Short mmCIF file of C-alpha atoms in Angstrom, two decimals:
data_model
loop_
_atom_site.label_atom_id
_atom_site.label_comp_id
_atom_site.label_asym_id
_atom_site.label_seq_id
_atom_site.Cartn_x
_atom_site.Cartn_y
_atom_site.Cartn_z
CA MET A 1 15.42 -15.47 -27.77
CA GLN A 2 18.10 -14.32 -25.28
CA SER A 3 20.15 -11.29 -26.22
CA THR A 4 23.08 -12.71 -25.77
CA ASP A 5 21.52 -15.61 -28.24
CA ALA A 6 21.12 -12.87 -31.27
CA VAL A 7 24.53 -11.45 -30.92
CA ARG A 8 26.18 -14.84 -31.42
CA LEU A 9 24.04 -16.01 -34.22
CA LEU A 10 24.49 -12.47 -35.58
CA THR A 11 28.13 -13.21 -35.28
CA GLU A 12 28.73 -16.76 -36.95
CA THR A 13 26.44 -15.38 -39.50
CA VAL A 14 28.54 -12.63 -40.21
CA ARG A 15 31.48 -14.60 -40.38
CA SER A 16 30.11 -17.28 -42.03
CA GLY A 17 29.63 -14.45 -45.26
CA GLY A 18 25.42 -14.76 -44.95
CA ALA A 19 23.80 -11.98 -46.25
CA THR A 20 20.46 -12.80 -44.14
CA LEU A 21 19.80 -13.71 -40.36
CA SER A 22 15.93 -14.94 -38.76
CA LEU A 23 15.61 -15.02 -35.72
CA PRO A 24 12.20 -16.03 -33.63
CA VAL A 25 11.27 -12.65 -31.86
CA THR A 26 8.20 -12.21 -28.69
CA THR A 27 5.41 -9.80 -28.78
CA LEU A 28 4.84 -7.65 -26.03
CA PRO A 29 1.73 -6.15 -24.49
CA PRO A 30 2.34 -2.04 -24.28
CA GLY A 31 3.79 -0.06 -22.38
CA ASP A 32 1.59 1.40 -19.38
CA ASP A 33 1.07 5.04 -20.77
CA THR A 34 0.22 6.54 -17.62
CA PRO A 35 3.33 4.79 -15.00
CA LYS A 36 2.07 3.97 -11.42
CA LEU A 37 4.99 6.74 -10.20
CA ALA A 38 3.69 9.64 -13.31
CA GLY A 39 3.65 13.24 -11.01
CA VAL A 40 6.44 11.93 -8.36
CA ASP A 41 8.79 14.68 -8.27
CA GLN A 42 9.25 15.84 -5.02
CA LEU A 43 10.19 14.70 -1.69
CA ILE A 44 7.31 15.78 -0.03
CA GLY A 45 8.08 15.00 3.79
CA THR A 46 10.61 12.75 5.98
CA PHE A 47 11.55 12.23 9.25
CA THR A 48 13.85 10.28 11.32
CA THR A 49 13.96 8.76 14.82
CA TYR A 50 16.79 6.71 16.94
CA HIS A 51 17.25 4.16 19.08
CA PRO A 52 19.55 1.94 20.99
CA CYS A 53 20.98 -0.56 18.54
CA CYS A 54 20.93 -4.46 19.23
CA ALA A 55 17.71 -5.79 21.00
CA PRO A 56 15.04 -7.72 19.82
CA ARG A 57 13.18 -4.23 19.07
CA VAL A 58 15.33 -3.42 16.52
CA THR A 59 14.61 -6.31 14.12
CA ASN A 60 11.14 -6.39 14.15
CA ILE A 61 11.81 -2.67 13.21
CA HIS A 62 13.57 -3.56 10.48
CA ARG A 63 11.20 -6.29 9.14
CA ILE A 64 8.52 -3.76 8.86
CA ALA A 65 10.46 -1.07 7.68
CA GLU A 66 11.36 -4.04 4.58
CA LEU A 67 7.56 -4.78 4.27
CA ILE A 68 6.24 -1.11 3.65
CA ASP A 69 9.64 0.18 1.64
CA GLY A 70 8.85 1.13 -1.36
CA THR A 71 4.71 1.41 -1.30
CA VAL A 72 3.01 3.32 -3.57
CA VAL A 73 -0.56 4.99 -2.92
CA PRO A 74 -2.36 6.52 -5.90
CA ALA A 75 -3.92 9.81 -5.86
CA GLY A 76 -6.99 9.46 -3.97
CA ASP A 77 -6.11 6.41 -2.19
CA THR A 78 -5.91 4.91 1.48
CA PHE A 79 -3.02 3.52 2.59
CA SER A 80 -3.51 1.22 6.33
CA LEU A 81 -0.21 0.57 7.61
CA ASN A 82 -1.85 -2.12 9.23
CA ASP A 83 -3.22 -3.85 5.98
CA ALA A 84 -0.24 -3.33 4.24
CA ALA A 85 2.23 -4.72 6.80
CA GLY A 86 0.22 -7.34 7.71
CA GLU A 87 -0.16 -9.39 10.52
CA ARG A 88 2.54 -9.59 13.61
CA THR A 89 3.97 -13.60 13.17
CA ARG A 90 7.28 -15.21 13.63
CA SER A 91 6.57 -16.88 9.59
CA ALA A 92 6.35 -13.13 8.68
CA GLY A 93 9.76 -12.61 10.63
CA PHE A 94 8.49 -10.60 13.59
CA VAL A 95 10.08 -11.62 17.10
CA PRO A 96 8.81 -11.19 21.15
CA ALA A 97 9.79 -7.87 22.24
CA PRO A 98 8.78 -5.64 25.08
CA ALA A 99 5.33 -3.29 24.00
CA ILE A 100 2.65 -1.21 26.16
CA VAL A 101 -0.11 -3.20 26.84
CA ASP A 102 -3.00 -2.09 28.79
CA GLY A 103 -0.75 0.54 30.22
CA GLU A 104 2.14 -2.16 31.48
CA LEU A 105 5.05 -3.33 29.41
CA GLU A 106 4.83 -6.92 28.04
CA ASP A 107 6.63 -9.09 25.22
CA GLN A 108 4.51 -8.93 22.07
CA LEU A 109 5.49 -10.66 18.85
CA GLY A 110 6.51 -7.03 16.45
CA GLY A 111 6.85 -5.16 19.55
CA GLY A 112 8.64 -2.00 18.81
CA VAL A 113 6.81 -1.56 15.26
CA SER A 114 5.26 1.62 17.03
CA GLN A 115 8.73 2.99 16.51
CA PHE A 116 8.32 2.80 12.91
CA SER A 117 4.62 3.78 12.51
CA THR A 118 5.66 6.85 14.96
CA THR A 119 8.28 7.91 12.48
CA LEU A 120 5.93 7.54 9.29
CA PHE A 121 3.18 9.19 10.96
CA ASN A 122 5.65 12.42 11.52
CA ALA A 123 7.15 11.89 7.58
CA ALA A 124 3.12 12.29 6.46
CA TRP A 125 2.20 15.15 9.12
CA PHE A 126 5.00 17.14 7.78
CA ALA A 127 4.37 16.32 4.24
CA GLY A 128 0.93 17.85 4.82
CA LEU A 129 -1.28 14.82 3.97
CA ASP A 130 -4.20 13.63 5.94
CA ILE A 131 -3.75 11.02 8.36
CA ARG A 132 -7.10 9.65 9.12
CA GLU A 133 -6.31 7.63 11.89
CA HIS A 134 -3.54 7.08 14.03
CA GLN A 135 -3.37 6.55 17.63
CA PRO A 136 -0.13 7.96 20.39
CA HIS A 137 0.99 5.22 23.28
CA SER A 138 -0.94 5.88 26.48
CA LEU A 139 2.79 5.59 28.58
CA TYR A 140 4.88 8.60 26.86
CA THR A 141 8.59 7.44 25.78
CA SER A 142 11.16 10.03 25.37
CA ARG A 143 11.99 8.63 21.72
CA TYR A 144 9.30 10.12 20.36
CA PRO A 145 7.82 13.94 20.08
CA PRO A 146 5.32 13.95 22.11
CA GLY A 147 1.99 14.34 20.88
CA ARG A 148 3.01 13.82 17.73
CA GLU A 149 3.87 9.86 17.95
CA ALA A 150 1.49 6.85 16.85
CA THR A 151 1.36 3.15 18.09
CA LEU A 152 0.16 0.04 16.30
CA ASP A 153 -1.61 -2.97 16.75
CA TRP A 154 -2.84 -5.71 14.66
CA ARG A 155 -6.82 -5.02 14.02
CA SER A 156 -7.08 -2.78 16.79
CA ILE A 157 -4.72 0.35 16.28
CA ASP A 158 -3.66 1.20 12.81
CA GLN A 159 -2.19 3.69 11.30
CA VAL A 160 -4.32 5.27 8.17
CA ILE A 161 -3.17 8.20 5.15
CA HIS A 162 -5.39 9.35 2.74
CA ASN A 163 -3.46 11.01 -0.22
CA ASP A 164 -4.97 13.96 -1.26
CA THR A 165 -2.89 15.01 -3.60
CA GLU A 166 -3.26 14.62 -7.76
CA ALA A 167 -0.10 12.32 -7.77
CA PRO A 168 0.93 9.42 -6.31
CA PHE A 169 3.21 9.07 -3.14
CA VAL A 170 5.97 6.69 -2.67
CA ILE A 171 6.98 5.37 0.77
CA ARG A 172 10.74 4.31 1.33
CA VAL A 173 13.01 3.90 3.93
CA ARG A 174 16.23 3.50 5.15
CA THR A 175 17.33 1.70 8.75
CA THR A 176 21.22 1.64 10.39
CA ASP A 177 21.69 -0.33 13.73
CA THR A 178 19.88 2.97 15.79
CA SER A 179 17.96 4.63 13.29
CA VAL A 180 15.16 4.70 11.44
CA THR A 181 14.30 7.13 8.48
CA VAL A 182 10.77 7.66 6.31
CA GLY A 183 10.51 9.93 2.96
CA ILE A 184 7.29 10.13 1.39
CA TYR A 185 8.37 11.12 -2.11
CA GLY A 186 4.89 12.87 -4.82
CA HIS A 187 3.96 16.78 -5.44
CA THR A 188 2.69 18.59 -3.31
CA GLY A 189 3.84 21.78 -4.84
CA ASN A 190 5.10 24.76 -2.66
CA ARG A 191 2.95 23.05 0.36
CA GLU A 192 4.28 24.43 3.74
CA VAL A 193 3.90 22.93 6.86
CA GLU A 194 3.66 24.79 10.37
CA SER A 195 3.44 22.29 13.46
CA VAL A 196 2.98 23.75 16.54
CA THR A 197 3.70 21.64 20.23
CA GLY A 198 2.59 23.06 22.92
CA PRO A 199 3.48 23.11 26.64
CA ARG A 200 3.02 20.08 29.12
CA ARG A 201 0.46 20.25 31.78
CA PRO A 202 1.23 18.00 34.18
CA ARG A 203 -1.00 15.28 35.23
CA ASP A 204 -0.92 12.36 37.99
CA ASN A 205 1.81 9.43 37.80
CA GLY A 206 4.14 11.60 35.50
CA GLY A 207 1.82 12.00 32.62
CA PHE A 208 0.94 15.16 31.24
CA ARG A 209 -1.32 16.44 28.55
CA ILE A 210 -0.50 18.31 25.21
CA THR A 211 -1.56 19.86 22.36
CA VAL A 212 0.18 19.88 18.68
CA THR A 213 -1.51 22.28 15.65
CA ARG A 214 -0.26 22.15 12.14
CA THR A 215 -1.24 24.41 9.76
CA VAL A 216 -1.03 23.74 6.13
CA LYS A 217 -0.58 26.50 3.21
CA GLN A 218 -0.51 26.14 -0.93
CA ASP A 219 0.43 28.45 -2.81
CA GLY A 220 0.76 30.62 0.56
CA ALA A 221 -2.92 30.42 1.20
CA GLU A 222 -3.65 28.66 4.23
CA ARG A 223 -5.46 24.94 3.19
CA GLY A 224 -6.43 23.67 6.83
CA ALA A 225 -5.36 23.12 10.26
CA ASP A 226 -4.96 20.30 12.61
CA THR A 227 -5.45 19.79 16.12
CA LEU A 228 -3.81 16.95 18.27
CA ASN A 229 -4.90 16.90 22.25
CA TRP A 230 -3.36 13.97 23.83
CA THR A 231 -2.96 12.75 27.73
CA TYR A 232 -0.30 10.56 28.78
CA GLN A 233 -1.26 8.44 31.90
CA GLY A 234 2.70 8.53 32.73
CA LEU A 235 5.77 7.32 31.21
CA ASP A 236 7.33 4.07 30.04
#
C-alpha cells in the first residue's frame, strides 16, 4: 500500500468516528548490513582535462562518462574500463570521431574516449591506487600530461585498476562543454602521493622519450614507487 493511501484511510476513519483501522502491510527483507559504500569518506583522487567544445569526440567523452559515473569497486576487486563501459557502438550512443590508429588519425566509433581514460588514469594515479594495465598513445597530444595518459581500444587496450585499499571506491564524473573531471571517493587515510615528470628527451619526427615516477607514502612511510617510461613516435 502507498503511504498516501494509508493517510487517506486514516483520515476517513477519524472523520467517521472510527476507533480502529486495519491496513495491509508488505513484509520486506532486512536491509544490507554491509552497505556497498561503507568506509567511503574521502575524495582520494581527482583530475580534470580540457577540450574544445562541440566536436563529435565530445559526444563520446560524455557518453563514456555517463556509463562509468557511479561505478563502485569493492575492496580487493579489480576495475576494467573496457568491461565497465562496454563496446563502443552506435546503439550504445557512440559516434564516429578521430582516433589514433597505427600512428594515423582516422574516424572510429568512440573516438575521443581516451580523453576520459586519461582523466581516470590521473585520478587513480594521484589516489595512489594500483594501476595494473594502461597504455599511452603512440603520438603525443598536448592536452594530456606527457607520459601520464592512457588510450583505450575495445578488447585491445584497456585500463585496469586494482582496489588495494580496505574500503570500496566509487568513481564520479562531471562534464562540461569543454572539460571532464573524474573524482574517486574511498578511504586511504593520510596517504600521500608525489609525482615527478622528467625532461623530454627528443627523438625523430618530433617525438620524445619521457619518464614519470610516483612515490606513495602511508602514515609517513614509503609504501611503494612506480616508474613509467614511454617513447612518443611524434606529435598528433
